């Protein structure tokens, strides 16, 4: 079974600084997808960034980037120039494409609460 | 605009009641998911479905069942609600390679 581990329950960062959230996962698969989702106080889950395992290049979306280390099964999220609006719970997630055991199953970590301070 | 709609935002039910949580998506997605979210535990998968009438157990299916008679609708059923099922319930849908879209969540309280 696939598992996703986020070892940092809470983090804080000063506005305009950079912060990195950690995520590790366990799988025997070679092809899969990884995601970071954000859940602000409104509770609405929002996709931040997506990585395809067969792509070596790290995904980037504006101030958000990932460090994907496939061999180490590590998928960290870096937020640059942190803003107050980045305050939220961040979840790392894993999905295996259709086919075989656990195909299409979307699994989440326990989450990291990020607080951006002014 | 894409949408996943959950039937209720807040719900209060009595112990032993049968509870239905409904979720509808308008994106023709093949996959639909039900999670419960509890502090410190993240999102735990209850059930998911990859096609009409197809369902798979997630990590915590005990005490729950699901129904997917139409592609756009995925229902979560608590056959006999108990207080330990008090939680936030999130529905999501996705394509197999794509991002998941979430509903606004249902905060269920069982008294």
Coordinates of C-alpha atoms in Angstrom, one line a residue:
Chain A
X1 CA 0.0 0.0 0.0
X2 CA 1.1 3.5 -0.6
X3 CA 1.7 5.8 2.3
X4 CA 2.5 9.5 2.5
X5 CA 4.3 11.0 5.5
X6 CA 4.5 14.6 6.5
X7 CA 6.8 14.9 9.5
X8 CA 6.2 18.6 10.3
X9 CA 2.8 19.2 12.0
X10 CA 3.3 22.9 12.1
X11 CA 5.7 25.5 10.7
X12 CA 5.9 29.3 10.7
X13 CA 7.7 31.7 8.4
X14 CA 8.1 35.5 8.2
X15 CA 6.5 37.3 5.4
X16 CA 8.8 37.5 2.3
X17 CA 11.0 34.6 3.4
X18 CA 11.3 31.1 2.0
X19 CA 10.0 28.0 3.7
X20 CA 10.2 24.3 2.7
X21 CA 7.6 21.7 3.7
X22 CA 8.7 18.0 3.7
X23 CA 6.9 15.0 2.3
X24 CA 8.1 11.4 1.9
X25 CA 6.1 8.5 0.4
X26 CA 6.4 4.8 0.1
X27 CA 5.6 2.9 -3.1
X28 CA 7.0 0.1 -5.2
X29 CA 5.5 1.7 -8.3
X30 CA 7.6 3.4 -11.0
X31 CA 4.9 5.6 -12.6
X32 CA 2.7 7.8 -10.3
X33 CA 1.7 11.4 -9.6
X34 CA 2.5 13.6 -6.6
X35 CA 0.6 16.7 -5.5
X36 CA 0.6 19.5 -3.0
X37 CA -2.8 20.8 -1.9
X38 CA -3.5 23.8 0.2
X39 CA -6.5 24.1 2.5
X40 CA -7.0 27.7 3.8
X41 CA -9.3 28.5 6.7
X42 CA -12.3 28.5 4.2
X43 CA -11.8 24.7 4.0
X44 CA -11.7 24.7 0.2
X45 CA -8.9 22.4 -1.0
X46 CA -6.8 24.0 -3.8
X47 CA -4.2 22.3 -5.9
X48 CA -0.8 24.0 -5.6
X49 CA 1.4 21.9 -7.7
X50 CA 1.6 18.5 -9.5
X51 CA 4.6 16.3 -10.4
X52 CA 4.7 13.3 -12.7
X53 CA 7.1 10.7 -11.5
X54 CA 8.5 10.0 -15.0
X55 CA 9.5 13.6 -15.4
X56 CA 12.9 14.4 -13.9
X57 CA 12.4 18.2 -14.0
X58 CA 11.0 19.7 -10.9
X59 CA 7.6 21.3 -11.2
X60 CA 7.2 25.0 -10.7
X61 CA 4.2 27.3 -10.3
X62 CA 5.1 30.9 -9.7
X63 CA 6.4 31.1 -6.1
X64 CA 5.9 27.4 -5.5
X65 CA 8.4 24.8 -6.5
X66 CA 9.2 21.2 -5.6
X67 CA 12.3 19.2 -5.0
X68 CA 11.4 15.7 -6.3
X69 CA 13.9 13.0 -5.3
X70 CA 12.5 9.8 -6.8
X71 CA 15.2 7.4 -5.4
X72 CA 14.8 8.9 -2.0
X73 CA 11.0 9.0 -2.4
X74 CA 10.9 12.6 -1.2
X75 CA 8.7 15.4 -2.5
X76 CA 9.2 18.7 -0.7
X77 CA 7.5 22.0 -1.4
X78 CA 9.3 25.3 -1.4
X79 CA 7.4 28.5 -1.0
X80 CA 9.4 31.6 -1.9
X81 CA 8.5 35.2 -0.9
X82 CA 5.9 33.9 1.5
X83 CA 2.7 35.9 1.7
X84 CA 0.1 36.2 4.5
X85 CA -2.4 34.5 2.1
X86 CA -0.2 31.4 2.1
X87 CA -1.3 30.6 5.7
X88 CA -3.1 27.3 5.4
X89 CA -2.8 23.6 5.9
X90 CA -0.7 21.9 3.2
X91 CA -1.2 18.3 2.2
X92 CA 1.0 16.1 0.2
X93 CA -0.8 13.5 -1.9
X94 CA 0.1 10.5 -4.1
X95 CA -1.9 8.9 -6.9
X96 CA -1.1 5.8 -8.9
X97 CA -2.7 5.7 -12.4
X98 CA -5.4 3.2 -13.2
X99 CA -4.5 -0.4 -13.4
X100 CA -3.5 -3.0 -10.9
X101 CA -3.9 -2.8 -7.2
X102 CA -4.7 0.6 -5.8
X103 CA -5.1 2.1 -9.2
X104 CA -6.6 5.6 -9.1
X105 CA -6.4 5.7 -5.3
X106 CA -5.5 9.2 -4.1
X107 CA -3.7 9.1 -0.7
X108 CA -2.9 12.1 1.5
X109 CA -0.5 12.8 4.3
X110 CA -1.5 14.2 7.6
X111 CA -0.8 17.8 6.6
X112 CA 1.4 20.6 7.8
X113 CA 0.0 23.8 9.2
X114 CA 1.9 26.8 7.8
X115 CA 1.6 30.2 9.5
X116 CA 3.0 33.2 7.7
X117 CA 3.8 36.1 10.1
X118 CA 3.9 39.8 9.3
Chain B
X1 CA -16.2 26.8 -13.7
X2 CA -15.7 23.2 -12.5
X3 CA -17.7 22.2 -9.6
X4 CA -18.0 19.5 -6.9
X5 CA -21.1 20.1 -4.8
X6 CA -21.8 18.4 -1.4
X7 CA -25.4 18.4 -0.3
X8 CA -24.9 19.9 3.1
X9 CA -22.3 22.1 4.8
X10 CA -23.4 21.3 8.3
X11 CA -25.3 18.3 9.5
X12 CA -26.4 17.1 13.0
X13 CA -27.8 13.6 13.3
X14 CA -28.7 11.3 16.2
X15 CA -26.9 8.1 17.1
X16 CA -28.3 5.2 15.2
X17 CA -29.8 7.3 12.3
X18 CA -29.1 6.4 8.7
X19 CA -27.2 9.3 7.1
X20 CA -26.7 10.1 3.5
X21 CA -24.0 12.4 2.2
X22 CA -24.4 13.3 -1.4
X23 CA -21.7 14.6 -3.8
X24 CA -22.2 15.7 -7.4
X25 CA -19.6 16.7 -10.0
X26 CA -20.1 18.3 -13.3
X27 CA -16.8 17.5 -15.0
X28 CA -17.5 14.0 -16.3
X29 CA -14.7 12.7 -14.1
X30 CA -14.2 9.0 -13.8
X31 CA -12.9 8.9 -10.2
X32 CA -14.7 10.1 -7.1
X33 CA -13.6 9.9 -3.5
X34 CA -14.9 10.3 0.0
X35 CA -12.5 11.3 2.8
X36 CA -12.9 12.2 6.4
X37 CA -10.7 14.9 7.9
X38 CA -9.8 14.9 11.6
X39 CA -7.2 17.0 13.4
X40 CA -3.7 15.5 13.3
X41 CA -4.8 12.7 11.0
X42 CA -5.1 14.5 7.7
X43 CA -7.5 13.2 5.0
X44 CA -8.2 9.5 5.4
X45 CA -9.8 7.7 2.4
X46 CA -13.1 6.0 3.2
X47 CA -14.1 4.8 -0.3
X48 CA -13.4 5.6 -3.9
X49 CA -15.0 4.8 -7.2
X50 CA -13.4 4.7 -10.7
X51 CA -16.5 4.1 -12.7
X52 CA -20.3 3.8 -12.4
X53 CA -21.2 1.0 -10.0
X54 CA -17.6 0.3 -9.2
X55 CA -16.2 1.0 -5.8
X56 CA -13.1 0.3 -3.8
X57 CA -12.5 0.4 -0.1
X58 CA -10.1 3.0 1.2
X59 CA -8.2 2.9 4.4
X60 CA -11.2 3.3 6.9
X61 CA -14.3 1.8 5.3
X62 CA -15.8 0.3 8.4
X63 CA -19.2 1.7 9.3
X64 CA -19.6 3.3 5.8
X65 CA -21.0 2.2 2.4
X66 CA -21.2 4.1 -0.9
X67 CA -23.3 4.2 -4.0
X68 CA -22.5 5.3 -7.5
X69 CA -25.4 4.7 -9.8
X70 CA -24.6 7.7 -12.1
X71 CA -21.2 9.0 -13.1
X72 CA -21.8 12.4 -11.6
X73 CA -23.1 11.3 -8.2
X74 CA -21.3 9.5 -5.4
X75 CA -23.1 9.0 -2.1
X76 CA -21.7 8.1 1.3
X77 CA -23.9 6.2 3.6
X78 CA -23.6 5.8 7.4
X79 CA -25.9 2.9 8.0
X80 CA -26.2 3.6 11.8
X81 CA -24.4 6.8 12.8
X82 CA -22.2 6.7 15.8
X83 CA -20.5 9.5 17.8
X84 CA -17.1 8.4 16.5
X85 CA -18.2 9.3 13.0
X86 CA -18.4 13.0 14.0
X87 CA -16.0 14.6 11.5
X88 CA -15.5 16.7 8.5
X89 CA -16.3 14.8 5.3
X90 CA -14.8 15.8 1.9
X91 CA -15.8 14.6 -1.5
X92 CA -13.4 14.9 -4.5
X93 CA -13.4 13.9 -8.2
X94 CA -10.6 13.6 -10.7
X95 CA -9.4 12.1 -13.9
X96 CA -6.8 9.4 -13.6
X97 CA -3.9 11.7 -14.3
X98 CA -5.3 14.9 -13.3
X99 CA -5.8 17.0 -10.2
X100 CA -8.6 16.4 -7.8
X101 CA -11.4 18.9 -7.3
X102 CA -13.0 19.1 -3.9
X103 CA -16.3 19.9 -2.5
X104 CA -16.7 22.5 0.3
X105 CA -17.0 19.7 2.9
X106 CA -19.7 18.6 5.3
X107 CA -19.2 18.9 9.0
X108 CA -21.2 16.1 10.5
X109 CA -22.0 16.0 14.2
X110 CA -23.5 12.8 15.6
X111 CA -25.1 13.3 19.0

